[in-house]
Coordinates of C-alpha atoms in Angstrom, one line a residue:
F1 CA 40.4 -148.3 -89.6
L2 CA 41.3 -146.8 -92.7
S3 CA 40.0 -143.6 -94.5
S4 CA 37.7 -144.3 -97.3
A5 CA 40.9 -142.7 -99.8
A6 CA 42.6 -145.5 -98.4
I7 CA 40.4 -148.2 -98.4
M8 CA 39.7 -147.2 -101.8
S9 CA 43.0 -147.2 -103.6
K10 CA 43.9 -150.7 -102.4
V11 CA 40.7 -152.2 -103.3
M12 CA 41.0 -154.0 -106.2
T13 CA 38.9 -153.0 -109.5
I14 CA 37.2 -156.1 -111.2
T15 CA 37.3 -156.2 -115.0
P16 CA 34.8 -158.4 -116.7
S17 CA 35.5 -161.8 -118.4
R18 CA 37.2 -162.1 -121.3
S19 CA 35.5 -164.2 -123.0
T20 CA 33.0 -162.7 -125.7
T21 CA 30.5 -166.2 -125.8
A22 CA 30.2 -167.0 -122.4
N23 CA 27.6 -169.9 -123.0
Q24 CA 25.3 -169.0 -120.1
E25 CA 23.6 -172.5 -119.9
T26 CA 26.2 -174.0 -119.1
P27 CA 27.8 -172.9 -116.0
T28 CA 31.8 -172.6 -116.1
L29 CA 33.7 -175.6 -114.2
M30 CA 36.4 -175.1 -111.5
P31 CA 39.4 -175.9 -112.2
S32 CA 41.3 -178.9 -109.9
R33 CA 43.7 -176.0 -109.1
I34 CA 44.1 -172.2 -108.7
V35 CA 46.9 -170.1 -109.1
D36 CA 47.7 -165.7 -107.9
K37 CA 50.2 -164.9 -109.7
K38 CA 50.8 -162.2 -108.0
A39 CA 50.9 -163.6 -104.6
R40 CA 52.9 -167.0 -106.3
Q41 CA 51.0 -169.2 -104.4
E42 CA 48.8 -172.6 -106.1
F43 CA 45.8 -173.9 -104.2
Q44 CA 44.3 -177.9 -104.8
V45 CA 40.7 -177.3 -105.1
G46 CA 38.8 -179.4 -103.0
A47 CA 35.4 -179.9 -101.9
L48 CA 32.4 -177.3 -103.0
L49 CA 31.2 -176.1 -99.2
G50 CA 28.1 -174.1 -100.0
T51 CA 26.8 -171.7 -103.1
G52 CA 24.7 -168.2 -103.1
G53 CA 23.4 -165.6 -104.8
F54 CA 26.3 -165.5 -107.6
A55 CA 29.3 -167.3 -105.7
K56 CA 30.4 -170.8 -104.4
V57 CA 32.5 -171.6 -101.7
F58 CA 35.0 -174.0 -102.3
L59 CA 37.1 -176.0 -100.0
V60 CA 41.2 -174.6 -101.4
T61 CA 44.6 -176.3 -99.7
N62 CA 47.8 -174.0 -100.1
S63 CA 50.1 -176.6 -102.4
S64 CA 52.8 -175.1 -100.4
T65 CA 52.3 -175.1 -96.8
G66 CA 49.2 -177.0 -97.5
E67 CA 47.1 -174.8 -95.1
A68 CA 43.2 -175.0 -96.3
C69 CA 40.9 -172.3 -95.7
A70 CA 37.7 -170.9 -97.9
D71 CA 37.6 -169.2 -101.6
K72 CA 34.4 -168.0 -102.5
V73 CA 34.3 -167.5 -106.2
I74 CA 32.1 -165.5 -108.7
D75 CA 32.2 -166.4 -112.1
K76 CA 32.7 -162.9 -113.8
K77 CA 29.9 -163.7 -116.4
V78 CA 27.8 -162.9 -113.9
F79 CA 29.1 -158.8 -113.9
K80 CA 27.4 -159.3 -117.5
E81 CA 24.0 -160.8 -116.4
K82 CA 23.7 -158.4 -113.6
R83 CA 24.3 -154.5 -113.7
S84 CA 24.8 -154.6 -109.7
A85 CA 27.0 -157.7 -109.1
K86 CA 30.0 -155.9 -110.1
S87 CA 29.7 -153.0 -107.6
K88 CA 28.0 -155.6 -105.2
V89 CA 31.0 -157.7 -104.7
E90 CA 33.8 -154.5 -104.6
K91 CA 31.6 -153.2 -101.6
E92 CA 31.9 -156.6 -99.9
I93 CA 35.5 -156.9 -100.9
L94 CA 35.8 -153.2 -99.2
I95 CA 33.5 -153.6 -96.2
H96 CA 35.1 -157.3 -95.6
R97 CA 38.8 -156.3 -96.1
Q98 CA 38.0 -154.0 -92.8
L99 CA 36.3 -156.2 -90.6
E100 CA 37.8 -157.7 -87.3
H101 CA 35.8 -160.1 -85.0
K102 CA 36.3 -162.8 -83.3
H103 CA 32.6 -163.0 -84.4
V104 CA 33.2 -162.3 -88.2
V105 CA 34.2 -164.9 -90.9
K106 CA 38.3 -163.5 -91.2
F107 CA 39.0 -161.8 -95.2
L108 CA 42.2 -163.2 -96.0
W109 CA 42.8 -161.3 -99.5
H110 CA 41.3 -161.6 -103.1
F111 CA 42.5 -162.1 -106.6
E112 CA 40.8 -162.9 -110.0
D113 CA 42.1 -164.4 -112.7
R114 CA 40.3 -163.9 -116.3
T115 CA 37.3 -166.3 -115.4
F116 CA 36.9 -165.7 -111.8
V117 CA 37.1 -163.4 -109.0
H118 CA 38.8 -165.4 -105.7
I119 CA 37.7 -163.8 -102.3
F120 CA 40.0 -166.1 -99.7
L121 CA 38.3 -166.4 -96.4
E122 CA 39.3 -168.6 -93.2
L123 CA 37.5 -172.1 -92.9
C124 CA 34.8 -172.7 -90.7
P125 CA 35.0 -175.3 -89.3
S126 CA 30.9 -175.1 -87.7
K127 CA 29.2 -174.7 -91.1
T128 CA 27.0 -171.9 -92.4
L129 CA 25.6 -169.8 -89.8
L130 CA 21.8 -171.4 -90.5
H131 CA 23.6 -174.7 -89.2
V132 CA 25.1 -173.5 -86.2
C133 CA 21.3 -171.9 -85.4
R134 CA 19.5 -174.9 -86.1
Y135 CA 21.8 -176.5 -83.8
Q136 CA 21.2 -174.1 -81.7
V137 CA 17.3 -174.5 -81.8
A138 CA 17.8 -178.5 -81.6
E139 CA 19.9 -178.1 -78.5
V140 CA 17.2 -176.0 -76.7
E141 CA 14.5 -177.7 -77.9
S142 CA 15.2 -180.6 -76.5
S143 CA 16.4 -179.2 -73.1
D144 CA 13.1 -177.4 -72.7
P145 CA 10.1 -177.9 -75.1
Q146 CA 8.1 -175.2 -73.1
I147 CA 10.5 -172.6 -74.2
F148 CA 8.5 -173.2 -78.5
K149 CA 4.8 -174.5 -77.8
S150 CA 3.5 -172.2 -79.7
D151 CA -0.6 -172.0 -77.6
Q152 CA 1.7 -170.0 -74.4
A153 CA 0.4 -166.6 -74.4
F154 CA 3.0 -163.8 -74.0

């Protein structure tokens, strides 16, 4: 692992959205394509894969290579609405980029544009952890229904 100082020097400082008249009633729409100007890569935005506290995850495909990944998108408006959001996102990037384990979604890279912070992650074919857990519980229940009987004493 890298030292804290080395890691902090590699973490991007997120700048607030430049929009000064952000309508908080209307959510910002995702464009059909996004461009990481620094990496000189363009991505086609696909289906919405999921939503979270202040992020949405989209399927994106690299226009040049055809490689697909997940783009966790955070609208910069949230930094004005929730004071702690910016530091939480920066901390998430800091921690996630250090993790490398077969059971942890792989962090690929991140960048920001005028409106969003984009965190690119490996695409997980098994959907969410909740989906996987539900599937495994259903599998166990069908193979041995006695495991989940509530009238059993432990």
